[in-house]
PDB file of C-alpha atoms in Angstrom:
ATOM      1  CA  UNK A  15      21.700  14.710 -22.603  1.00  0.00           C
ATOM      2  CA  UNK A  16      19.120  15.019 -19.832  1.00  0.00           C
ATOM      3  CA  UNK A  17      16.784  17.673 -18.512  1.00  0.00           C
ATOM      4  CA  UNK A  18      13.826  18.022 -16.148  1.00  0.00           C
ATOM      5  CA  UNK A  19      10.678  19.597 -17.549  1.00  0.00           C
ATOM      6  CA  UNK A  20       7.994  21.563 -15.690  1.00  0.00           C
ATOM      7  CA  UNK A  21       5.892  18.403 -15.190  1.00  0.00           C
ATOM      8  CA  UNK A  22       8.713  16.814 -13.160  1.00  0.00           C
ATOM      9  CA  UNK A  23       9.619  14.215 -15.753  1.00  0.00           C
ATOM     10  CA  UNK A  24      13.175  13.630 -16.929  1.00  0.00           C
ATOM     11  CA  UNK A  25      13.821  13.833 -20.647  1.00  0.00           C
ATOM     12  CA  UNK A  26      16.783  11.879 -22.023  1.00  0.00           C
ATOM     13  CA  UNK A  27      18.369  11.788 -25.452  1.00  0.00           C
ATOM     14  CA  UNK A  28      20.876   9.062 -26.251  1.00  0.00           C
ATOM     15  CA  UNK A  29      22.454   7.417 -29.263  1.00  0.00           C
ATOM     16  CA  UNK A  30      20.613   4.213 -30.163  1.00  0.00           C
ATOM     17  CA  UNK A  31      22.446   0.943 -30.784  1.00  0.00           C
ATOM     18  CA  UNK A  32      23.157  -0.284 -34.319  1.00  0.00           C
ATOM     19  CA  UNK A  33      21.444  -0.599 -36.711  1.00  0.00           C
ATOM     20  CA  UNK A  34      19.514   2.488 -35.589  1.00  0.00           C
ATOM     21  CA  UNK A  35      22.480   4.767 -34.822  1.00  0.00           C
ATOM     22  CA  UNK A  36      20.223   7.714 -34.277  1.00  0.00           C
ATOM     23  CA  UNK A  37      19.231   9.821 -31.323  1.00  0.00           C
ATOM     24  CA  UNK A  38      16.532   8.204 -29.190  1.00  0.00           C
ATOM     25  CA  UNK A  39      14.342  10.410 -27.027  1.00  0.00           C
ATOM     26  CA  UNK A  40      12.638   9.083 -23.941  1.00  0.00           C
ATOM     27  CA  UNK A  41      10.728  10.696 -21.101  1.00  0.00           C
ATOM     28  CA  UNK A  42      10.695   9.235 -17.554  1.00  0.00           C
ATOM     29  CA  UNK A  43       7.816  10.284 -15.317  1.00  0.00           C
ATOM     30  CA  UNK A  44       7.940   9.233 -11.649  1.00  0.00           C
ATOM     31  CA  UNK A  45       4.577   7.830 -10.568  1.00  0.00           C
ATOM     32  CA  UNK A  46       5.233   6.534  -7.059  1.00  0.00           C
ATOM     33  CA  UNK A  47       8.093   6.567  -4.558  1.00  0.00           C
ATOM     34  CA  UNK A  48       8.250   5.100  -1.050  1.00  0.00           C
ATOM     35  CA  UNK A  49      10.991   4.148   1.388  1.00  0.00           C
ATOM     36  CA  UNK A  50      11.397   2.409   4.734  1.00  0.00           C
ATOM     37  CA  UNK A  51      14.250   1.745   7.158  1.00  0.00           C
ATOM     38  CA  UNK A  52      14.618  -1.575   8.957  1.00  0.00           C
ATOM     39  CA  UNK A  53      15.936  -2.050  12.492  1.00  0.00           C
ATOM     40  CA  UNK A  54      19.298  -3.229  11.107  1.00  0.00           C
ATOM     41  CA  UNK A  55      19.735   0.134   9.347  1.00  0.00           C
ATOM     42  CA  UNK A  56      19.135  -1.082   5.806  1.00  0.00           C
ATOM     43  CA  UNK A  57      16.916   1.114   3.653  1.00  0.00           C
ATOM     44  CA  UNK A  58      14.377  -0.085   1.106  1.00  0.00           C
ATOM     45  CA  UNK A  59      13.012   2.066  -1.695  1.00  0.00           C
ATOM     46  CA  UNK A  60      10.262   1.381  -4.192  1.00  0.00           C
ATOM     47  CA  UNK A  61       9.836   3.533  -7.282  1.00  0.00           C
ATOM     48  CA  UNK A  62       7.480   3.259 -10.232  1.00  0.00           C
ATOM     49  CA  UNK A  63       8.282   5.098 -13.464  1.00  0.00           C
ATOM     50  CA  UNK A  64       6.390   5.602 -16.692  1.00  0.00           C
ATOM     51  CA  UNK A  65       8.786   5.594 -19.652  1.00  0.00           C
ATOM     52  CA  UNK A  66       7.610   7.110 -22.896  1.00  0.00           C
ATOM     53  CA  UNK A  67       9.701   6.517 -25.992  1.00  0.00           C
ATOM     54  CA  UNK A  68       8.966   9.764 -27.798  1.00  0.00           C
ATOM     55  CA  UNK A  69      10.137   8.688 -31.268  1.00  0.00           C
ATOM     56  CA  UNK A  70       8.709   5.157 -31.307  1.00  0.00           C
ATOM     57  CA  UNK A  71       5.425   6.186 -29.613  1.00  0.00           C
ATOM     58  CA  UNK A  72       5.226   3.466 -26.968  1.00  0.00           C
ATOM     59  CA  UNK A  73       4.958   3.602 -23.201  1.00  0.00           C
ATOM     60  CA  UNK A  74       6.223   1.166 -20.582  1.00  0.00           C
ATOM     61  CA  UNK A  75       6.074   0.975 -16.809  1.00  0.00           C
ATOM     62  CA  UNK A  76       9.056   0.035 -14.621  1.00  0.00           C
ATOM     63  CA  UNK A  77       8.951  -0.843 -10.937  1.00  0.00           C
ATOM     64  CA  UNK A  78      12.317  -0.581  -9.156  1.00  0.00           C
ATOM     65  CA  UNK A  79      12.831  -2.011  -5.660  1.00  0.00           C
ATOM     66  CA  UNK A  80      16.200  -1.370  -4.007  1.00  0.00           C
ATOM     67  CA  UNK A  81      17.806  -2.343  -0.714  1.00  0.00           C
ATOM     68  CA  UNK A  82      20.761  -0.333   0.594  1.00  0.00           C
ATOM     69  CA  UNK A  83      22.914  -1.708   3.394  1.00  0.00           C
ATOM     70  CA  UNK A  84      26.249  -0.715   4.892  1.00  0.00           C
ATOM     71  CA  UNK A  85      29.078  -3.217   4.530  1.00  0.00           C
ATOM     72  CA  UNK A  86      31.628  -2.850   7.330  1.00  0.00           C
ATOM     73  CA  UNK A  87      35.215  -4.038   7.514  1.00  0.00           C
ATOM     74  CA  UNK A  88      35.458  -6.835  10.092  1.00  0.00           C
ATOM     75  CA  UNK A  89      38.663  -5.270  11.464  1.00  0.00           C
ATOM     76  CA  UNK A  90      37.003  -1.886  12.064  1.00  0.00           C
ATOM     77  CA  UNK A  91      33.236  -2.287  12.474  1.00  0.00           C
ATOM     78  CA  UNK A  92      32.788   1.340  13.498  1.00  0.00           C
ATOM     79  CA  UNK A  93      33.896   2.630  10.086  1.00  0.00           C
ATOM     80  CA  UNK A  94      31.568   1.859   7.149  1.00  0.00           C
ATOM     81  CA  UNK A  95      33.544   0.751   4.101  1.00  0.00           C
ATOM     82  CA  UNK A  96      30.921   0.728   1.363  1.00  0.00           C
ATOM     83  CA  UNK A  97      27.224   0.571   0.615  1.00  0.00           C
ATOM     84  CA  UNK A  98      25.726  -2.488  -1.056  1.00  0.00           C
ATOM     85  CA  UNK A  99      22.696  -1.868  -3.252  1.00  0.00           C
ATOM     86  CA  UNK A 100      20.575  -4.792  -4.369  1.00  0.00           C
ATOM     87  CA  UNK A 101      18.029  -3.880  -7.004  1.00  0.00           C
ATOM     88  CA  UNK A 102      15.204  -5.613  -8.842  1.00  0.00           C
ATOM     89  CA  UNK A 103      13.609  -3.987 -11.867  1.00  0.00           C
ATOM     90  CA  UNK A 104      10.281  -5.264 -13.152  1.00  0.00           C
ATOM     91  CA  UNK A 105       9.510  -4.198 -16.719  1.00  0.00           C
ATOM     92  CA  UNK A 106       5.938  -4.121 -17.967  1.00  0.00           C
ATOM     93  CA  UNK A 107       4.990  -4.162 -21.663  1.00  0.00           C
ATOM     94  CA  UNK A 108       3.506  -1.183 -23.500  1.00  0.00           C
ATOM     95  CA  UNK A 109       0.070  -0.612 -21.996  1.00  0.00           C
ATOM     96  CA  UNK A 110      -1.492  -0.619 -25.474  1.00  0.00           C
ATOM     97  CA  UNK A 111       0.348  -3.726 -26.644  1.00  0.00           C
ATOM     98  CA  UNK A 112      -1.183  -7.188 -27.006  1.00  0.00           C
ATOM     99  CA  UNK A 113       1.776  -8.528 -24.940  1.00  0.00           C
ATOM    100  CA  UNK A 114       0.583  -6.489 -21.951  1.00  0.00           C
ATOM    101  CA  UNK A 115      -2.917  -7.931 -22.239  1.00  0.00           C
ATOM    102  CA  UNK A 116      -1.577 -11.474 -22.624  1.00  0.00           C
ATOM    103  CA  UNK A 117       0.700 -10.999 -19.596  1.00  0.00           C
ATOM    104  CA  UNK A 118      -2.362 -10.152 -17.512  1.00  0.00           C
ATOM    105  CA  UNK A 119      -0.704  -7.008 -16.140  1.00  0.00           C
ATOM    106  CA  UNK A 120       2.306  -8.964 -14.862  1.00  0.00           C
ATOM    107  CA  UNK A 121       5.907  -7.963 -15.527  1.00  0.00           C
ATOM    108  CA  UNK A 122       7.323  -9.293 -18.791  1.00  0.00           C
ATOM    109  CA  UNK A 123      10.963  -9.064 -17.635  1.00  0.00           C
ATOM    110  CA  UNK A 124      12.830  -9.014 -14.310  1.00  0.00           C
ATOM    111  CA  UNK A 125      16.368  -7.716 -13.844  1.00  0.00           C
ATOM    112  CA  UNK A 126      18.353  -8.351 -10.641  1.00  0.00           C
ATOM    113  CA  UNK A 127      21.460  -6.252 -10.031  1.00  0.00           C
ATOM    114  CA  UNK A 128      23.935  -5.679  -7.225  1.00  0.00           C
ATOM    115  CA  UNK A 129      26.044  -2.534  -6.910  1.00  0.00           C
ATOM    116  CA  UNK A 130      28.954  -1.864  -4.561  1.00  0.00           C
ATOM    117  CA  UNK A 131      29.266   1.844  -3.795  1.00  0.00           C
ATOM    118  CA  UNK A 132      32.651   2.977  -2.480  1.00  0.00           C
ATOM    119  CA  UNK A 133      34.258   6.338  -1.872  1.00  0.00           C
ATOM    120  CA  UNK A 134      36.851   7.236  -4.448  1.00  0.00           C
TER     121      UNK A 134
END
């Protein structure tokens, strides 16, 4: 379940993985968003979110950088076929955690993903 509160944050409730098997509540608060378009038409976005795990009482920061580009069919370059999204997520430790201090404010995990978005 998801909802947006009056502060603009998104509140999510989801079933945790075993062995927890209980509802987990988290709150995502957008901190920063920016975007730019390159001459080739690709779009870059940068977003920073604060994630608060309500039940476990810890907070993390995530920085998400995405590139969106149109992939065209070589036989019909005028008709876009799909959008390719390349995304990197940098996860930072809990701001009050010793791991955050030891990491010197650097990300403790990086995730690289690629999505192909097509019309159904």
